[in-house]
């Protein structure tokens, strides 16, 4: 079962450079990285509404979630997703697809290590160990090699 989740994660990661490439091309048509992000999020929202209507049937829980969730919970997809997507649109033409993915993954790993180390957002703690540190350092070394040549 772990293999399934690993493969699902790899597949999810594989769509990111495609999404960034497509949205960068969209920026050329809209002449704005912000409008391109808006279009991307709008289409994604429409797809999610359709999927939700087809698969989710306990709509009373939505109101409960809105009323009881902490204020910061709403930043996940909206503001943070916008920062990620729009920066990728701006970075890809300058860095190329591979380096754009690598630098954003390195940023994700730094934040993920901090979240794991301190258990932020009420998540379980996974302490930094030498193997994890070496893995992150190797990723940054990979970025160095990619941008150097």
PDB file of C-alpha atoms in Angstrom:
ATOM      1  CA  UNK A   1       0.000   0.000   0.000  1.00  0.00           C
ATOM      2  CA  UNK A   2       2.924   2.358   0.696  1.00  0.00           C
ATOM      3  CA  UNK A   3       4.081   1.850  -2.894  1.00  0.00           C
ATOM      4  CA  UNK A   4       0.682   3.042  -4.130  1.00  0.00           C
ATOM      5  CA  UNK A   5       1.008   6.250  -2.120  1.00  0.00           C
ATOM      6  CA  UNK A   6       4.567   6.805  -3.295  1.00  0.00           C
ATOM      7  CA  UNK A   7       3.489   6.366  -6.912  1.00  0.00           C
ATOM      8  CA  UNK A   8       0.506   8.679  -6.378  1.00  0.00           C
ATOM      9  CA  UNK A   9       2.903  11.297  -4.974  1.00  0.00           C
ATOM     10  CA  UNK A  10       5.214  10.915  -7.956  1.00  0.00           C
ATOM     11  CA  UNK A  11       2.255  11.277 -10.324  1.00  0.00           C
ATOM     12  CA  UNK A  12       1.062  14.398  -8.470  1.00  0.00           C
ATOM     13  CA  UNK A  13       4.584  15.791  -8.719  1.00  0.00           C
ATOM     14  CA  UNK A  14       4.693  15.033 -12.439  1.00  0.00           C
ATOM     15  CA  UNK A  15       1.693  17.264 -13.125  1.00  0.00           C
ATOM     16  CA  UNK A  16       3.327  20.311 -11.529  1.00  0.00           C
ATOM     17  CA  UNK A  17       5.795  21.078 -14.362  1.00  0.00           C
ATOM     18  CA  UNK A  18       2.983  20.476 -16.865  1.00  0.00           C
ATOM     19  CA  UNK A  19       0.716  22.888 -14.980  1.00  0.00           C
ATOM     20  CA  UNK A  20       3.480  25.483 -14.756  1.00  0.00           C
ATOM     21  CA  UNK A  21       4.324  25.139 -18.456  1.00  0.00           C
ATOM     22  CA  UNK A  22       0.684  25.419 -19.543  1.00  0.00           C
ATOM     23  CA  UNK A  23       0.050  28.399 -17.260  1.00  0.00           C
ATOM     24  CA  UNK A  24       3.205  30.113 -18.500  1.00  0.00           C
ATOM     25  CA  UNK A  25       1.865  29.780 -22.057  1.00  0.00           C
ATOM     26  CA  UNK A  26      -1.494  31.082 -20.815  1.00  0.00           C
ATOM     27  CA  UNK A  27       0.350  34.133 -19.464  1.00  0.00           C
ATOM     28  CA  UNK A  28       1.373  34.871 -23.049  1.00  0.00           C
ATOM     29  CA  UNK A  29      -2.263  34.968 -24.137  1.00  0.00           C
ATOM     30  CA  UNK A  30      -3.557  36.923 -21.142  1.00  0.00           C
ATOM     31  CA  UNK A  31      -0.444  39.117 -20.906  1.00  0.00           C
ATOM     32  CA  UNK A  32      -0.517  38.806 -17.109  1.00  0.00           C
ATOM     33  CA  UNK A  33       0.726  36.112 -14.712  1.00  0.00           C
ATOM     34  CA  UNK A  34      -2.067  37.122 -12.345  1.00  0.00           C
ATOM     35  CA  UNK A  35      -4.824  36.684 -14.939  1.00  0.00           C
ATOM     36  CA  UNK A  36      -3.276  33.357 -15.951  1.00  0.00           C
ATOM     37  CA  UNK A  37      -3.357  32.248 -12.301  1.00  0.00           C
ATOM     38  CA  UNK A  38      -6.940  33.494 -12.004  1.00  0.00           C
ATOM     39  CA  UNK A  39      -8.007  31.466 -15.043  1.00  0.00           C
ATOM     40  CA  UNK A  40      -6.206  28.394 -13.718  1.00  0.00           C
ATOM     41  CA  UNK A  41      -7.812  28.654 -10.281  1.00  0.00           C
ATOM     42  CA  UNK A  42     -11.231  29.399 -11.793  1.00  0.00           C
ATOM     43  CA  UNK A  43     -11.155  26.299 -13.981  1.00  0.00           C
ATOM     44  CA  UNK A  44      -9.894  24.252 -11.027  1.00  0.00           C
ATOM     45  CA  UNK A  45     -12.685  25.603  -8.841  1.00  0.00           C
ATOM     46  CA  UNK A  46     -15.325  24.691 -11.415  1.00  0.00           C
ATOM     47  CA  UNK A  47     -13.918  21.160 -11.686  1.00  0.00           C
ATOM     48  CA  UNK A  48     -13.881  20.817  -7.895  1.00  0.00           C
ATOM     49  CA  UNK A  49     -17.483  22.035  -7.617  1.00  0.00           C
ATOM     50  CA  UNK A  50     -18.580  19.418 -10.152  1.00  0.00           C
ATOM     51  CA  UNK A  51     -16.632  16.628  -8.440  1.00  0.00           C
ATOM     52  CA  UNK A  52     -17.942  17.719  -5.039  1.00  0.00           C
ATOM     53  CA  UNK A  53     -21.544  17.750  -6.246  1.00  0.00           C
ATOM     54  CA  UNK A  54     -21.129  14.273  -7.698  1.00  0.00           C
ATOM     55  CA  UNK A  55     -19.337  12.674  -4.764  1.00  0.00           C
ATOM     56  CA  UNK A  56     -20.086  14.595  -1.560  1.00  0.00           C
ATOM     57  CA  UNK A  57     -23.485  14.380   0.038  1.00  0.00           C
ATOM     58  CA  UNK A  58     -23.191  15.769   3.580  1.00  0.00           C
ATOM     59  CA  UNK A  59     -23.414  19.450   2.736  1.00  0.00           C
ATOM     60  CA  UNK A  60     -24.294  20.400   6.316  1.00  0.00           C
ATOM     61  CA  UNK A  61     -20.658  19.801   7.280  1.00  0.00           C
ATOM     62  CA  UNK A  62     -19.557  22.658   5.001  1.00  0.00           C
ATOM     63  CA  UNK A  63     -21.305  25.276   7.130  1.00  0.00           C
ATOM     64  CA  UNK A  64     -19.949  23.651  10.278  1.00  0.00           C
ATOM     65  CA  UNK A  65     -16.415  23.775   8.861  1.00  0.00           C
ATOM     66  CA  UNK A  66     -16.798  27.442   7.953  1.00  0.00           C
ATOM     67  CA  UNK A  67     -18.073  28.355  11.418  1.00  0.00           C
ATOM     68  CA  UNK A  68     -15.610  26.310  13.517  1.00  0.00           C
ATOM     69  CA  UNK A  69     -12.314  26.373  11.597  1.00  0.00           C
ATOM     70  CA  UNK A  70      -9.544  28.734  12.697  1.00  0.00           C
ATOM     71  CA  UNK A  71      -9.139  31.794  10.456  1.00  0.00           C
ATOM     72  CA  UNK A  72      -5.733  30.713   9.150  1.00  0.00           C
ATOM     73  CA  UNK A  73      -7.070  27.448   7.710  1.00  0.00           C
ATOM     74  CA  UNK A  74      -8.457  29.322   4.689  1.00  0.00           C
ATOM     75  CA  UNK A  75      -4.995  30.416   3.510  1.00  0.00           C
ATOM     76  CA  UNK A  76      -4.041  26.910   2.311  1.00  0.00           C
ATOM     77  CA  UNK A  77      -5.312  26.950  -1.233  1.00  0.00           C
ATOM     78  CA  UNK A  78      -6.232  30.544  -1.769  1.00  0.00           C
ATOM     79  CA  UNK A  79      -3.361  32.823  -0.859  1.00  0.00           C
ATOM     80  CA  UNK A  80      -0.610  30.225  -0.609  1.00  0.00           C
ATOM     81  CA  UNK A  81      -1.681  28.457  -3.802  1.00  0.00           C
ATOM     82  CA  UNK A  82      -1.764  31.781  -5.628  1.00  0.00           C
ATOM     83  CA  UNK A  83       1.752  32.637  -4.455  1.00  0.00           C
ATOM     84  CA  UNK A  84       3.035  29.228  -5.556  1.00  0.00           C
ATOM     85  CA  UNK A  85       1.340  29.168  -8.953  1.00  0.00           C
ATOM     86  CA  UNK A  86       2.054  32.772  -9.906  1.00  0.00           C
ATOM     87  CA  UNK A  87       5.709  32.528  -8.888  1.00  0.00           C
ATOM     88  CA  UNK A  88       6.068  29.367 -10.960  1.00  0.00           C
ATOM     89  CA  UNK A  89       4.623  31.202 -13.963  1.00  0.00           C
ATOM     90  CA  UNK A  90       7.183  33.981 -13.462  1.00  0.00           C
ATOM     91  CA  UNK A  91      10.124  31.634 -12.784  1.00  0.00           C
ATOM     92  CA  UNK A  92       9.699  29.104 -15.599  1.00  0.00           C
ATOM     93  CA  UNK A  93      10.733  31.359 -18.502  1.00  0.00           C
ATOM     94  CA  UNK A  94      13.791  32.524 -16.547  1.00  0.00           C
ATOM     95  CA  UNK A  95      14.942  29.224 -15.049  1.00  0.00           C
ATOM     96  CA  UNK A  96      13.414  26.542 -17.280  1.00  0.00           C
ATOM     97  CA  UNK A  97      11.004  23.820 -16.197  1.00  0.00           C
ATOM     98  CA  UNK A  98      13.503  21.562 -14.415  1.00  0.00           C
ATOM     99  CA  UNK A  99      15.195  24.251 -12.337  1.00  0.00           C
ATOM    100  CA  UNK A 100      11.852  25.898 -11.495  1.00  0.00           C
ATOM    101  CA  UNK A 101      10.605  22.581 -10.145  1.00  0.00           C
ATOM    102  CA  UNK A 102      13.844  21.943  -8.258  1.00  0.00           C
ATOM    103  CA  UNK A 103      13.962  25.307  -6.483  1.00  0.00           C
ATOM    104  CA  UNK A 104      10.304  25.118  -5.498  1.00  0.00           C
ATOM    105  CA  UNK A 105      10.735  21.544  -4.264  1.00  0.00           C
ATOM    106  CA  UNK A 106      13.739  22.685  -2.209  1.00  0.00           C
ATOM    107  CA  UNK A 107      11.594  25.420  -0.692  1.00  0.00           C
ATOM    108  CA  UNK A 108       8.879  22.852   0.010  1.00  0.00           C
ATOM    109  CA  UNK A 109      11.405  20.577   1.689  1.00  0.00           C
ATOM    110  CA  UNK A 110      12.730  23.342   3.953  1.00  0.00           C
ATOM    111  CA  UNK A 111       9.215  24.187   5.108  1.00  0.00           C
ATOM    112  CA  UNK A 112       8.266  20.505   5.386  1.00  0.00           C
ATOM    113  CA  UNK A 113      11.290  19.839   7.607  1.00  0.00           C
ATOM    114  CA  UNK A 114      10.271  22.761   9.853  1.00  0.00           C
ATOM    115  CA  UNK A 115       6.652  21.556  10.023  1.00  0.00           C
ATOM    116  CA  UNK A 116       7.827  18.017  10.836  1.00  0.00           C
ATOM    117  CA  UNK A 117      10.395  19.178  13.382  1.00  0.00           C
ATOM    118  CA  UNK A 118       8.048  21.400  15.351  1.00  0.00           C
ATOM    119  CA  UNK A 119       4.688  19.723  14.687  1.00  0.00           C
ATOM    120  CA  UNK A 120       3.175  22.926  13.334  1.00  0.00           C
ATOM    121  CA  UNK A 121      -0.530  22.861  12.394  1.00  0.00           C
ATOM    122  CA  UNK A 122      -1.089  20.109  14.997  1.00  0.00           C
ATOM    123  CA  UNK A 123       0.726  17.535  12.877  1.00  0.00           C
ATOM    124  CA  UNK A 124       2.836  14.695  14.303  1.00  0.00           C
ATOM    125  CA  UNK A 125       6.488  15.500  14.985  1.00  0.00           C
ATOM    126  CA  UNK A 126       9.116  13.819  12.795  1.00  0.00           C
ATOM    127  CA  UNK A 127      12.461  15.010  14.087  1.00  0.00           C
ATOM    128  CA  UNK A 128      15.272  16.028  11.794  1.00  0.00           C
ATOM    129  CA  UNK A 129      17.878  13.289  11.609  1.00  0.00           C
ATOM    130  CA  UNK A 130      21.161  13.053   9.711  1.00  0.00           C
ATOM    131  CA  UNK A 131      19.595  11.135   6.813  1.00  0.00           C
ATOM    132  CA  UNK A 132      16.889  13.756   6.279  1.00  0.00           C
ATOM    133  CA  UNK A 133      19.424  16.571   6.524  1.00  0.00           C
ATOM    134  CA  UNK A 134      21.706  14.883   3.973  1.00  0.00           C
ATOM    135  CA  UNK A 135      18.721  14.396   1.646  1.00  0.00           C
ATOM    136  CA  UNK A 136      17.823  18.091   1.771  1.00  0.00           C
ATOM    137  CA  UNK A 137      21.457  19.158   1.313  1.00  0.00           C
ATOM    138  CA  UNK A 138      21.738  16.858  -1.722  1.00  0.00           C
ATOM    139  CA  UNK A 139      18.672  18.518  -3.221  1.00  0.00           C
ATOM    140  CA  UNK A 140      20.272  21.946  -2.828  1.00  0.00           C
ATOM    141  CA  UNK A 141      23.496  20.578  -4.314  1.00  0.00           C
ATOM    142  CA  UNK A 142      21.396  19.377  -7.269  1.00  0.00           C
ATOM    143  CA  UNK A 143      20.045  22.908  -7.727  1.00  0.00           C
ATOM    144  CA  UNK A 144      23.612  24.224  -7.657  1.00  0.00           C
ATOM    145  CA  UNK A 145      24.669  21.731 -10.334  1.00  0.00           C
ATOM    146  CA  UNK A 146      21.635  22.420 -12.511  1.00  0.00           C
ATOM    147  CA  UNK A 147      22.034  26.196 -12.525  1.00  0.00           C
ATOM    148  CA  UNK A 148      25.815  26.044 -12.914  1.00  0.00           C
ATOM    149  CA  UNK A 149      25.859  24.147 -16.202  1.00  0.00           C
TER     150      UNK A 149
END
